[in-house]
mmCIF file of N, CA and C in Angstrom:
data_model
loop_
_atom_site.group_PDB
_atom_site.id
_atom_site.type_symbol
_atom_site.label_atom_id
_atom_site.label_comp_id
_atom_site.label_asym_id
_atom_site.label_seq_id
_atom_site.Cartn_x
_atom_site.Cartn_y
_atom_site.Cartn_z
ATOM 1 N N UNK A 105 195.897 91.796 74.747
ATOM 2 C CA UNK A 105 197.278 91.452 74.473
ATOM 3 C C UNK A 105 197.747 92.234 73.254
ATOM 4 N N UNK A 106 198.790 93.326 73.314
ATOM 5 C CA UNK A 106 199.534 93.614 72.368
ATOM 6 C C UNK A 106 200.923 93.194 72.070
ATOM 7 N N UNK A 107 201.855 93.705 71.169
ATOM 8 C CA UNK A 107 203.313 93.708 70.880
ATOM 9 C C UNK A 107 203.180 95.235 70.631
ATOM 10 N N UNK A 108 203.785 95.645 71.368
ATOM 11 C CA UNK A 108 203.785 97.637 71.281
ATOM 12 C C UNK A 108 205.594 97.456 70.567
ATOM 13 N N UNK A 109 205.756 98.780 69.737
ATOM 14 C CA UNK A 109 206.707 99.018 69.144
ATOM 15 C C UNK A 109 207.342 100.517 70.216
ATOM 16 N N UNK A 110 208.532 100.252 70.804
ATOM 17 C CA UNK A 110 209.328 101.287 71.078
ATOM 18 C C UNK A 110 210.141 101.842 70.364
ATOM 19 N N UNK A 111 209.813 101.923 69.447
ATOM 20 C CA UNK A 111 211.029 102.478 68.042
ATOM 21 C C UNK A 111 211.139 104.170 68.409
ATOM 22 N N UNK A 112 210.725 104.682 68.862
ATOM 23 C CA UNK A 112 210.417 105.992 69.214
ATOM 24 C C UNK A 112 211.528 106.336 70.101
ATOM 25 N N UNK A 113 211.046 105.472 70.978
ATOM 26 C CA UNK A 113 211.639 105.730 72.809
ATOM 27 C C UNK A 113 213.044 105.114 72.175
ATOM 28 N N UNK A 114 213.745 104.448 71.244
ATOM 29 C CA UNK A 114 215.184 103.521 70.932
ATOM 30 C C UNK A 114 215.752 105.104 70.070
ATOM 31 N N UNK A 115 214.768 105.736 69.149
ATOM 32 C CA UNK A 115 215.233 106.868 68.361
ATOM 33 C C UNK A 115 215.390 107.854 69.402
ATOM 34 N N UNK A 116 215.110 108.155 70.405
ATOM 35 C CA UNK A 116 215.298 109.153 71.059
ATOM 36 C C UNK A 116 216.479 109.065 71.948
ATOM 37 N N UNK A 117 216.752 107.882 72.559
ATOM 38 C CA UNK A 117 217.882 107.680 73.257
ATOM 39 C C UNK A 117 218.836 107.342 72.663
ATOM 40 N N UNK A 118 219.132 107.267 71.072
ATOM 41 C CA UNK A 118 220.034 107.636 70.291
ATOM 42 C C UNK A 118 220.114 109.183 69.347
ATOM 43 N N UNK A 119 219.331 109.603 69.954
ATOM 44 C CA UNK A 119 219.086 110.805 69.089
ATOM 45 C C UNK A 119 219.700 110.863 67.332
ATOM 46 N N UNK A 120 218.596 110.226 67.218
ATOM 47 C CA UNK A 120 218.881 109.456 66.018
ATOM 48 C C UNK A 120 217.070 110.333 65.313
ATOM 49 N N UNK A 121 216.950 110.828 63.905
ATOM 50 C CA UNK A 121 215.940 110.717 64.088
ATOM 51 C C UNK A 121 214.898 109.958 62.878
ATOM 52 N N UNK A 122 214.198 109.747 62.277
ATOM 53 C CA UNK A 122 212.940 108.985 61.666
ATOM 54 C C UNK A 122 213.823 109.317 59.972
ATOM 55 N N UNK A 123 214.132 110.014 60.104
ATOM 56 C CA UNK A 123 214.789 110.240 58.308
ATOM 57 C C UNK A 123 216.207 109.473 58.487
ATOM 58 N N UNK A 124 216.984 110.310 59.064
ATOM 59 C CA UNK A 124 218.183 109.425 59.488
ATOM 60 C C UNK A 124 218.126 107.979 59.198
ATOM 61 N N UNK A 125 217.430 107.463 60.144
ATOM 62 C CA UNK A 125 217.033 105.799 60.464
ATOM 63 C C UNK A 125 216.430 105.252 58.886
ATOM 64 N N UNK A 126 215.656 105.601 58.049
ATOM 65 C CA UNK A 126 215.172 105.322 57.046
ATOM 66 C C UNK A 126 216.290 105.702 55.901
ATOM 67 N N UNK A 127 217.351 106.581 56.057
ATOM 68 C CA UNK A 127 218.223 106.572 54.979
ATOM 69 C C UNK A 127 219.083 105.275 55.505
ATOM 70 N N UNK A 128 219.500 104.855 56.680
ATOM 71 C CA UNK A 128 220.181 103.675 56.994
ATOM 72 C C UNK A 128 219.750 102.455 56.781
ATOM 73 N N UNK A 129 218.693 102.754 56.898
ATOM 74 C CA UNK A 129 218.451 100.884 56.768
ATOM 75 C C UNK A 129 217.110 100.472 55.417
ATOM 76 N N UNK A 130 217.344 101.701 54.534
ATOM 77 C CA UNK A 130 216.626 101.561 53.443
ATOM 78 C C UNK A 130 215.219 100.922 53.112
ATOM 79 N N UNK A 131 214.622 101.832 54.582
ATOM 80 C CA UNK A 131 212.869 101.935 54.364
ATOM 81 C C UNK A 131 212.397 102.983 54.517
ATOM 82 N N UNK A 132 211.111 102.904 54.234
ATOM 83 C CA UNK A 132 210.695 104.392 53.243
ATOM 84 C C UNK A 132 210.566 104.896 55.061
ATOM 85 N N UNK A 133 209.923 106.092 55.127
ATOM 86 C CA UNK A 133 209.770 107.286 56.134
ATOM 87 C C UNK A 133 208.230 106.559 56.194
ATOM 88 N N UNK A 134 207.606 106.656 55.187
ATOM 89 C CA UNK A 134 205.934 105.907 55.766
ATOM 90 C C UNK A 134 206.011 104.540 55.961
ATOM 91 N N UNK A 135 207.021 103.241 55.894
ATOM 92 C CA UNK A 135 206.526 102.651 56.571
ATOM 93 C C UNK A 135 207.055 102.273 57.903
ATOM 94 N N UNK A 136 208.360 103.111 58.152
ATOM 95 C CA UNK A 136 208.998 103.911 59.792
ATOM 96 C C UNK A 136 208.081 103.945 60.341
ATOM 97 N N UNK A 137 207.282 105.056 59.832
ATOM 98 C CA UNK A 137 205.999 106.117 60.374
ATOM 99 C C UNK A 137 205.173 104.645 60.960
ATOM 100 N N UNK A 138 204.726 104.081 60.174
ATOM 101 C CA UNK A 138 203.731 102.841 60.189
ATOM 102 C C UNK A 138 203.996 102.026 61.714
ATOM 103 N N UNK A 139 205.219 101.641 61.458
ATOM 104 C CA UNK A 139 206.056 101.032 63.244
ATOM 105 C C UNK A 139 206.399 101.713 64.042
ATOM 106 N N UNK A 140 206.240 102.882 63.939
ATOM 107 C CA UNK A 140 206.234 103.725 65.294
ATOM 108 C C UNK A 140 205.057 103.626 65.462
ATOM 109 N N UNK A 141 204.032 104.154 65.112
ATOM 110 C CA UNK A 141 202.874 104.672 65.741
ATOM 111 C C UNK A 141 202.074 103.205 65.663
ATOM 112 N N UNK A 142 203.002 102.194 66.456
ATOM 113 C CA UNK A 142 202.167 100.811 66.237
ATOM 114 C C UNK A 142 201.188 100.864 65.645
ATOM 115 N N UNK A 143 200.784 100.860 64.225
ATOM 116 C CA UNK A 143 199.858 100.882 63.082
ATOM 117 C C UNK A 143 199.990 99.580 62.329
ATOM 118 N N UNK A 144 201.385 98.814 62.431
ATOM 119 C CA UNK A 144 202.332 97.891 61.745
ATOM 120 C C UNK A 144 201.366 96.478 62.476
ATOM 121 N N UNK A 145 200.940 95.423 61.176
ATOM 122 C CA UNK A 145 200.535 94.287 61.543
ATOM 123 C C UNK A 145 201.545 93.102 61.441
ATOM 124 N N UNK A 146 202.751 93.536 60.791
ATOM 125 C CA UNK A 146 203.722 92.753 60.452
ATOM 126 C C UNK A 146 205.071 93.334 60.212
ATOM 127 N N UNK A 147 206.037 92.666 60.666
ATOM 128 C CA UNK A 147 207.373 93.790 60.735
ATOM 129 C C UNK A 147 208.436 92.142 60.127
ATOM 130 N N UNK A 148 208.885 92.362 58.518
ATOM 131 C CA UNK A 148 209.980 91.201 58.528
ATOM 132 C C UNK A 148 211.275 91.398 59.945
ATOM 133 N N UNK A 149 211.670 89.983 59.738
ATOM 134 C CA UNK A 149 213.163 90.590 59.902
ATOM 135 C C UNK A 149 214.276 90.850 59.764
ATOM 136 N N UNK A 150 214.245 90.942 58.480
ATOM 137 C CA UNK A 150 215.401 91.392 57.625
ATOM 138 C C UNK A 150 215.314 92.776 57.977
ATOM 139 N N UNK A 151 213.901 93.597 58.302
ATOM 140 C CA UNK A 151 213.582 95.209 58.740
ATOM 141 C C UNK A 151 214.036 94.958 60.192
ATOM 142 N N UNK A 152 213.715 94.022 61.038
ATOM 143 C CA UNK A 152 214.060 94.118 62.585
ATOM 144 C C UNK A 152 215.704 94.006 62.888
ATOM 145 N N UNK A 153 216.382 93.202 61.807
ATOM 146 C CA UNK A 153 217.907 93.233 61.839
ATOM 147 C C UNK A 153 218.288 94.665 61.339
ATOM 148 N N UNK A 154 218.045 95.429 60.304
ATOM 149 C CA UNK A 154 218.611 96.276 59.566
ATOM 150 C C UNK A 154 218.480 97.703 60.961
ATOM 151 N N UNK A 155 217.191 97.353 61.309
ATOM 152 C CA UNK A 155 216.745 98.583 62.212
ATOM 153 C C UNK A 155 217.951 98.845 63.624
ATOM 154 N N UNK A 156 217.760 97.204 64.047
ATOM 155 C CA UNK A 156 218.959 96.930 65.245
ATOM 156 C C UNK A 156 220.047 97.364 65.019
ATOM 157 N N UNK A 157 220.461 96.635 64.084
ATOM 158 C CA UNK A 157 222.196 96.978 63.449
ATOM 159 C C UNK A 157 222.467 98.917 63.658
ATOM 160 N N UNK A 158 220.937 99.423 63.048
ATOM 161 C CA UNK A 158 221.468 100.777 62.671
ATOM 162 C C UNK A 158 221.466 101.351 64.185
ATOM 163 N N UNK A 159 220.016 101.048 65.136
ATOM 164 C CA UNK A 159 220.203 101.584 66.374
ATOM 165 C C UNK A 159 221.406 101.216 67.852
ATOM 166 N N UNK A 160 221.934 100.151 66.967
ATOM 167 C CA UNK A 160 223.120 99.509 68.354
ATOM 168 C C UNK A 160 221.869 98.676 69.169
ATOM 169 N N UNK A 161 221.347 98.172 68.895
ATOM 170 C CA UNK A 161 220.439 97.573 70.265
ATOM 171 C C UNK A 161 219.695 96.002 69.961
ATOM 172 N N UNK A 162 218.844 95.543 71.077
ATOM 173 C CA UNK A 162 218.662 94.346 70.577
ATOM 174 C C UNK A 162 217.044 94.626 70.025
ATOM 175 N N UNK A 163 216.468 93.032 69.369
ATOM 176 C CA UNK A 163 215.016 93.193 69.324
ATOM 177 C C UNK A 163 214.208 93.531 70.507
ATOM 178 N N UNK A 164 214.368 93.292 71.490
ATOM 179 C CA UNK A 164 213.587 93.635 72.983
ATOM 180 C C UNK A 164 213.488 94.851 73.574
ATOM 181 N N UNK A 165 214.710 95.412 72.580
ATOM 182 C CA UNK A 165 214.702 97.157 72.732
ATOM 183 C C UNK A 165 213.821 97.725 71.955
ATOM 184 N N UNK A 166 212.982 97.373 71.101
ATOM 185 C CA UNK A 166 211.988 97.776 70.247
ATOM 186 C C UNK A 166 210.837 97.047 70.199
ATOM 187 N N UNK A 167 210.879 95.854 70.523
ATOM 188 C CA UNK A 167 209.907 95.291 70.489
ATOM 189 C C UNK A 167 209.416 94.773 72.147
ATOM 190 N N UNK A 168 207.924 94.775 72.655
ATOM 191 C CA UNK A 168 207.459 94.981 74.294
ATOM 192 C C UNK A 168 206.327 94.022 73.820
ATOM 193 N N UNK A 169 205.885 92.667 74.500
ATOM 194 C CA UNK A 169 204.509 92.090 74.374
ATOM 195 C C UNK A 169 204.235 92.475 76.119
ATOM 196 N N UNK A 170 202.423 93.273 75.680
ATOM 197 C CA UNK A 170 201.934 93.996 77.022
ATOM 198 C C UNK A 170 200.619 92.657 77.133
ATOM 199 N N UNK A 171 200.708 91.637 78.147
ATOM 200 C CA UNK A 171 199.595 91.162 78.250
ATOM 201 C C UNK A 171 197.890 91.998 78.737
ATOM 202 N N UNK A 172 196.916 91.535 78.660
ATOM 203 C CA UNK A 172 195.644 91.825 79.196
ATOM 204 C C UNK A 172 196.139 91.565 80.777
ATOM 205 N N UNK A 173 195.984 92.727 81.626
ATOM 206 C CA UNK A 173 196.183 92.590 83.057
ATOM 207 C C UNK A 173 194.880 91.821 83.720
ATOM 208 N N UNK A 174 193.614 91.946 82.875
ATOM 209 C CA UNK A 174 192.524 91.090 83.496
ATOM 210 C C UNK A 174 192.581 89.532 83.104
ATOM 211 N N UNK A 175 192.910 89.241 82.220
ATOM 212 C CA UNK A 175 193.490 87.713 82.164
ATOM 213 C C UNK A 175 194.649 86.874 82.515
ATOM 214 N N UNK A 176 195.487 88.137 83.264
ATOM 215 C CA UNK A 176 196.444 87.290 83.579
ATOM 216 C C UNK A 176 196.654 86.422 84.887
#
C-alpha cells in the first residue's frame, strides 16, 4: 500500500515548472524535489492547499492511494 504523489504529471499538464511552483507557494525547490520523487513521509496542508491553489486543481489531482493488488 502506497499514497504516490502526482505532482509531476499536475506540473506538466500545467506546464508549470518545479521553480515556478516553489516561487508560488513559498517552498524551497528541495523539498518540491522531496514530493515529487515520492521521497516525502509527510506533506502539511497548509503545503497541499498552497500547492492546489497555485496548480488550479484538487487534492486527488496530486495525491493517488495504490493498494497491494495481492491483498485486495
Amino acid at each position: 500500500m502506497a499514497i504516490i504523489v502526482n505532482l509531476d504529471v499536475m506540473l506538466a499538464r500545467r506546464k508549470m515548472s518545479l521553480t515556478e511552483l516553489s516561487e508560488r507557494v513559498g517552498v524551497t525547490m528541495a523539498n518540491l524535489s522531496i514530493l515529487k520523487t515520492g521521497k516525502a513521509r509527510a506533506m502539511r496542508f497548509t503545503t497541499l492547499n498552497a500547492i492546489c491553489k497555485a496548480l488550479d486543481c484538487q487534492p486527488g489531482d496530486i495525491l493517488e492511494y495504490r493498494g497491494d493488488a495481492h491483498n485486495a
